[in-house]
Short mmCIF file of C-alpha atoms in Angstrom, two decimals:
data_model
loop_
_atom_site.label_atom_id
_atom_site.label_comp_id
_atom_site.label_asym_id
_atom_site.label_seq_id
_atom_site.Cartn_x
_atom_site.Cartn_y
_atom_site.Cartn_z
CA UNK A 1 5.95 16.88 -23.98
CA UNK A 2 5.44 13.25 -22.85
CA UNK A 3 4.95 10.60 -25.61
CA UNK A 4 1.35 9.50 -23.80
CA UNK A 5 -1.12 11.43 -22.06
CA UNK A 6 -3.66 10.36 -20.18
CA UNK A 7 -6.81 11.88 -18.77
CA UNK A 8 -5.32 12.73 -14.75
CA UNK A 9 -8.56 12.18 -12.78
CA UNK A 10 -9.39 11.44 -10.03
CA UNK A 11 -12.66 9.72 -11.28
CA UNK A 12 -15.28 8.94 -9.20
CA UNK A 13 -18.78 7.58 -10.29
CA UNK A 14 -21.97 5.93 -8.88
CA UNK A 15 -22.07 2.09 -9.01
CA UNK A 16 -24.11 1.38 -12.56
CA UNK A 17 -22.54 4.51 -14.87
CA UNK A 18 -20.28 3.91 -17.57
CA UNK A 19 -17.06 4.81 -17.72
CA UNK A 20 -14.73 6.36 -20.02
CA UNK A 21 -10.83 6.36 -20.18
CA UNK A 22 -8.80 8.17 -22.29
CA UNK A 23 -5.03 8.60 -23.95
CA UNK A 24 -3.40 10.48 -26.39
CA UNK A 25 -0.13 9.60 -27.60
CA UNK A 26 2.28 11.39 -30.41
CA UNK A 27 4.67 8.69 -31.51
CA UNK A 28 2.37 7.94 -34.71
CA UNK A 29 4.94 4.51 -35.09
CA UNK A 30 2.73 3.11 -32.09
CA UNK A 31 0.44 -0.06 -33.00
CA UNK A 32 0.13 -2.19 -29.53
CA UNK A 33 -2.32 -0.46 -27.26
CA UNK A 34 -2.99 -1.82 -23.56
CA UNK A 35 -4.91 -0.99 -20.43
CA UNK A 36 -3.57 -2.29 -17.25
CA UNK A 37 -5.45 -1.98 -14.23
CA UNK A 38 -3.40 -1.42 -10.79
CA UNK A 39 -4.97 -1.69 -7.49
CA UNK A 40 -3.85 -0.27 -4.56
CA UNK A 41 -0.57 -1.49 -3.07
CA UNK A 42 -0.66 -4.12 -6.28
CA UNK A 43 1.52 -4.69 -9.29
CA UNK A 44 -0.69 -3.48 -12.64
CA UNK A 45 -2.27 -6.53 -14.13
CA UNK A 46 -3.30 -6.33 -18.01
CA UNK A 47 -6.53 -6.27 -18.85
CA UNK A 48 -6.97 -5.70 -22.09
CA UNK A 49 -4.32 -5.50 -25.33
CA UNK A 50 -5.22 -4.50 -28.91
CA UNK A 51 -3.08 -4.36 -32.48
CA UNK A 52 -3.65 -1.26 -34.74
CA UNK A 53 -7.66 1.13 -34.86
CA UNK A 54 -10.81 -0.29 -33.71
CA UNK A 55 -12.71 -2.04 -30.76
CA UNK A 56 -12.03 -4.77 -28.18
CA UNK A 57 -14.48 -6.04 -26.23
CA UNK A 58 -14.12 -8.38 -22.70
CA UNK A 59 -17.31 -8.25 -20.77
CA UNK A 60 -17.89 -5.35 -19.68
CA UNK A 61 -15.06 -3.92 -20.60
CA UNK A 62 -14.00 -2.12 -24.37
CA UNK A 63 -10.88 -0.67 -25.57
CA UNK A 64 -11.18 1.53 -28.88
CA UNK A 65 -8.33 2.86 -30.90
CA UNK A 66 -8.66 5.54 -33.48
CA UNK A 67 -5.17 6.11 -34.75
CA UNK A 68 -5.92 8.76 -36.95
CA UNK A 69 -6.22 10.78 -33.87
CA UNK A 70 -3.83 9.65 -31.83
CA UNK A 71 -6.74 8.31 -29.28
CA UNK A 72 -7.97 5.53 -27.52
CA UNK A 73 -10.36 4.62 -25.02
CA UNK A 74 -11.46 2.41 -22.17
CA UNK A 75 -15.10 2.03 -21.68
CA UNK A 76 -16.52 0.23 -18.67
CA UNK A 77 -20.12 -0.76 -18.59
CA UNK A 78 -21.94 -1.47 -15.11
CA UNK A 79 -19.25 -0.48 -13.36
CA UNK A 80 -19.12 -1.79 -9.78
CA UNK A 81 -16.88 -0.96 -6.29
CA UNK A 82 -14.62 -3.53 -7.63
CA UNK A 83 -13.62 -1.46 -10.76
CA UNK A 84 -12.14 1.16 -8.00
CA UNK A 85 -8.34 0.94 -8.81
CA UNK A 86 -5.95 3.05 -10.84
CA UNK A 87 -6.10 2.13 -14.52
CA UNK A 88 -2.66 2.46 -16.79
CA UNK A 89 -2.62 2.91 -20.44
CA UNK A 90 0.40 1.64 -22.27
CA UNK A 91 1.78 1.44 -26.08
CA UNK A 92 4.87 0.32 -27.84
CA UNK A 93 5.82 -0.11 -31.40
CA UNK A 94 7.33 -3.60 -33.21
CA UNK A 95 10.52 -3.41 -32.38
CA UNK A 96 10.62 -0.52 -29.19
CA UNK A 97 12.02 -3.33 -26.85
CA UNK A 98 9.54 -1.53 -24.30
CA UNK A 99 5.89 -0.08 -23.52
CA UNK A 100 5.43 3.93 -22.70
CA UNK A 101 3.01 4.30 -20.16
CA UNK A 102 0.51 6.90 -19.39
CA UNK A 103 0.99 8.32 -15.88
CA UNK A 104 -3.10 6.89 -14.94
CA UNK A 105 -6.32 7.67 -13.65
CA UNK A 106 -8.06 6.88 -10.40
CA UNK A 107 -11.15 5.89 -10.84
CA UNK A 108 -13.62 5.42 -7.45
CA UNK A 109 -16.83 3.54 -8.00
CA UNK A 110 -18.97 4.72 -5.10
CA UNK A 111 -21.67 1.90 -3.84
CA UNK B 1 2.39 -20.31 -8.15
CA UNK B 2 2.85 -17.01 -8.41
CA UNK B 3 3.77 -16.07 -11.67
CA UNK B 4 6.32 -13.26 -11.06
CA UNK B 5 7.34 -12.80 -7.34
CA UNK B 6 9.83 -10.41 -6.19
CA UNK B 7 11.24 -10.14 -3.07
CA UNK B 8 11.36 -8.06 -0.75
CA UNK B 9 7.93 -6.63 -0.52
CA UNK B 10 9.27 -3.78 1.80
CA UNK B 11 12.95 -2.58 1.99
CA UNK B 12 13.51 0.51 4.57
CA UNK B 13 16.94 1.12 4.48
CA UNK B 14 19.41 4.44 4.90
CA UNK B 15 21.28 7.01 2.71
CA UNK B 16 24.40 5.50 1.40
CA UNK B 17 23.81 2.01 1.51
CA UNK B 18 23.63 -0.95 -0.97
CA UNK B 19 20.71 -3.42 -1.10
CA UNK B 20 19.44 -5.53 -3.81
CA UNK B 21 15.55 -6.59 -5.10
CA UNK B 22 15.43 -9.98 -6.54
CA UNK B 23 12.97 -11.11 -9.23
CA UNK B 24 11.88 -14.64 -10.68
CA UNK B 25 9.12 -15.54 -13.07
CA UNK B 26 7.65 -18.82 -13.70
CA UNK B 27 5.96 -18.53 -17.20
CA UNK B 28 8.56 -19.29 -19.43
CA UNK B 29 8.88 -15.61 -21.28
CA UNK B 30 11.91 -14.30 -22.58
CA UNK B 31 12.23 -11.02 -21.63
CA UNK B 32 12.32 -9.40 -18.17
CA UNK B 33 12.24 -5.33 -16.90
CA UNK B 34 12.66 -3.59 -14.05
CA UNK B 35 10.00 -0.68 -13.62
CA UNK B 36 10.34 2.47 -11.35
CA UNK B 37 6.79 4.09 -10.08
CA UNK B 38 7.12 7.06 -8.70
CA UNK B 39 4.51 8.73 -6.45
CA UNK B 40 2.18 9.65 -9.04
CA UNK B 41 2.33 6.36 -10.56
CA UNK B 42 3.71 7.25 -13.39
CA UNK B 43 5.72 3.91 -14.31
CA UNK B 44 9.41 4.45 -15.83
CA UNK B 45 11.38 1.62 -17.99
CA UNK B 46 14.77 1.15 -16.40
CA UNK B 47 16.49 -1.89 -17.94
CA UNK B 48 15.14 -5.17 -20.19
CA UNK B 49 16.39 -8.53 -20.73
CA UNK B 50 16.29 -10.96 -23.17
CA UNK B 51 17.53 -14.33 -22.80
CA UNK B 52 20.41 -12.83 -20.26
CA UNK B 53 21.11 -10.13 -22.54
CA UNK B 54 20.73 -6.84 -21.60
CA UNK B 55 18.47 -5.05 -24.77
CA UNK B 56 17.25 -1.85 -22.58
CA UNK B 57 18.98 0.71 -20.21
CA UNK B 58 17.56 3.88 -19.98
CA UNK B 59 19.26 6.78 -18.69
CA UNK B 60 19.63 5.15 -14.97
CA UNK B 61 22.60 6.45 -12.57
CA UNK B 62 24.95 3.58 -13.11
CA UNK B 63 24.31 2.83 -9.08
CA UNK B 64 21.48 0.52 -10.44
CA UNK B 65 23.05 -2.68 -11.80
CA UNK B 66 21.18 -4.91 -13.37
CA UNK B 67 21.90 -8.98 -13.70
CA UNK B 68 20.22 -11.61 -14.96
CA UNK B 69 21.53 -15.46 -14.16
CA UNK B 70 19.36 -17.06 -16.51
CA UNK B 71 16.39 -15.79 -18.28
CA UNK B 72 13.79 -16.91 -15.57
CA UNK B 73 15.71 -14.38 -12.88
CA UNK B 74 16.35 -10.43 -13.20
CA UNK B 75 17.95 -8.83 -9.70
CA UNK B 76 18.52 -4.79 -9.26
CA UNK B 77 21.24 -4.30 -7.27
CA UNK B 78 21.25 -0.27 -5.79
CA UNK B 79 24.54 1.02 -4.89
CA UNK B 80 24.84 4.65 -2.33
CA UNK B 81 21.01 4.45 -2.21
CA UNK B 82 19.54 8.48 -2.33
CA UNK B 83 16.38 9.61 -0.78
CA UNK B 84 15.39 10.21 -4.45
CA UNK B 85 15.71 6.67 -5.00
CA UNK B 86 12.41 5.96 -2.68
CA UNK B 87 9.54 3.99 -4.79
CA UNK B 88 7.96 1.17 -6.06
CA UNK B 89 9.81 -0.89 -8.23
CA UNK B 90 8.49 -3.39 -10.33
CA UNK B 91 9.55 -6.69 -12.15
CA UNK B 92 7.36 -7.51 -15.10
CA UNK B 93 7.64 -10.25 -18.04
CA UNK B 94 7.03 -11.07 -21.40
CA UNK B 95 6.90 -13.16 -24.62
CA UNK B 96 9.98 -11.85 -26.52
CA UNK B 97 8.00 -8.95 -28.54
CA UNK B 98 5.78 -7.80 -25.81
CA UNK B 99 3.27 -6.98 -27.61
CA UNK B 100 0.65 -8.90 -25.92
CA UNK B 101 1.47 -6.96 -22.77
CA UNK B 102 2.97 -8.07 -19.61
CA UNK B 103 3.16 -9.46 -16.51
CA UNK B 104 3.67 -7.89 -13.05
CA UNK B 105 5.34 -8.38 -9.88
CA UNK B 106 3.78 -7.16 -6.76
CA UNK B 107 6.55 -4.53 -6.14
CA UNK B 108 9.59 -4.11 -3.65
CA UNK B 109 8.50 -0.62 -2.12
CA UNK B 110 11.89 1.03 -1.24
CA UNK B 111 12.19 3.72 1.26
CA UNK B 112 15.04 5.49 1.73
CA UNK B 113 15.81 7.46 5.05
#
């Protein structure tokens, strides 16, 4: 079993909805949570990092962590045809050296 | 200004040779990894650095050698390069801990014939 799941998609979504990302992870000693967002042919760039449970929000975008089930989420608001791009959950403990990824979701926002 | 270039962008090569991706970041982190991406994008550690010494090396064929000059600079040199050796790879940085996440090159897609 993989250390981080994530939901496998493809997404795709009219311009305007909200979207919802999701991972599950079993290494309970996790505490750093990140979304990276990869387009195609690009490196993943971070967009958002969080410490320990609870929300994040960047503009449009919100990252929630609920530890006590092993859970978090991306949520994007108004999404537009510029959200289209694979999106990459990641986590790592203190002192892992490293961040697990989860293998990502494609996510198409349709005009 | 690019803040973590790698070169080459592309790299077609054949079975059995040895070629080398070079990486350099400008932002002044400590620690530097090479990433493998697969098809399915599912992005696998391979080795870390920090400050020159080596801190990560998962269970990579020891045909990938890693080496890092100083700690702006992290090269992967590939020896008898396998077809299953065909994907992205990535160079990424970070402060020392990581925690805050990291930073990307644009890849050196390798394709091996």
């Amino acid at each position: 079993q993989k250390e981080v799941e994530q939901d496998p998609g493809p997404l795709s979504v009219p311009e305007g909805a909200i979207v919802s990302l999701n991972c599950t992870y079993s290494n309970s000693a996790f505490q750093y949570f990140m979304w990276y967002r990869q387009y195609s042919r690009k490196g993943p760039e971070l967009l958002m990092y969080t410490y320990s449970s609870g929300n994040k929000e960047d503009g449009r975008f919100t990252a929630q962590v609920d530890k006590s089930s092993k859970y978090i989420s991306l949520f994007i608001r108004d999404s537009q045809p510029s959200d289209s791009a694979t999106y990459l959950c990641a986590m790592r403990n203190t002192n892992a050296g490293k961040s697990t990824f989860g293998d990502g979701t494609t996510l198409t926002v349709k005009p | 200004d690019t803040a973590v270039s790698q070169t080459p962008k592309y790299l077609v090569t054949q079975m059995g040779n040895d070629k080398s991706i070079k990486c350099e970041q400008n932002l002044g982190h400590d620690t530097m990894y090479w990433y493998k991406q697969d098809s399915k994008k599912f992005l696998k550690i391979m080795f870390s650095y920090n400050n020159k010494e080596l801190i990560i090396n998962e269970t990579v064929p020891n045909r990938f050698s890693p080496k890092s000059p100083d700690k702006a600079h992290l090269n992967l040199h590939i020896n008898s390069l396998e077809l299953g050796d065909s994907a992205v790879y990535f160079c990424a940085s970070s402060q020392e801990s990581g925690v805050s996440g990291y930073t990307f090159g644009s890849g050196t897609r390798l394709t091996v014939v």
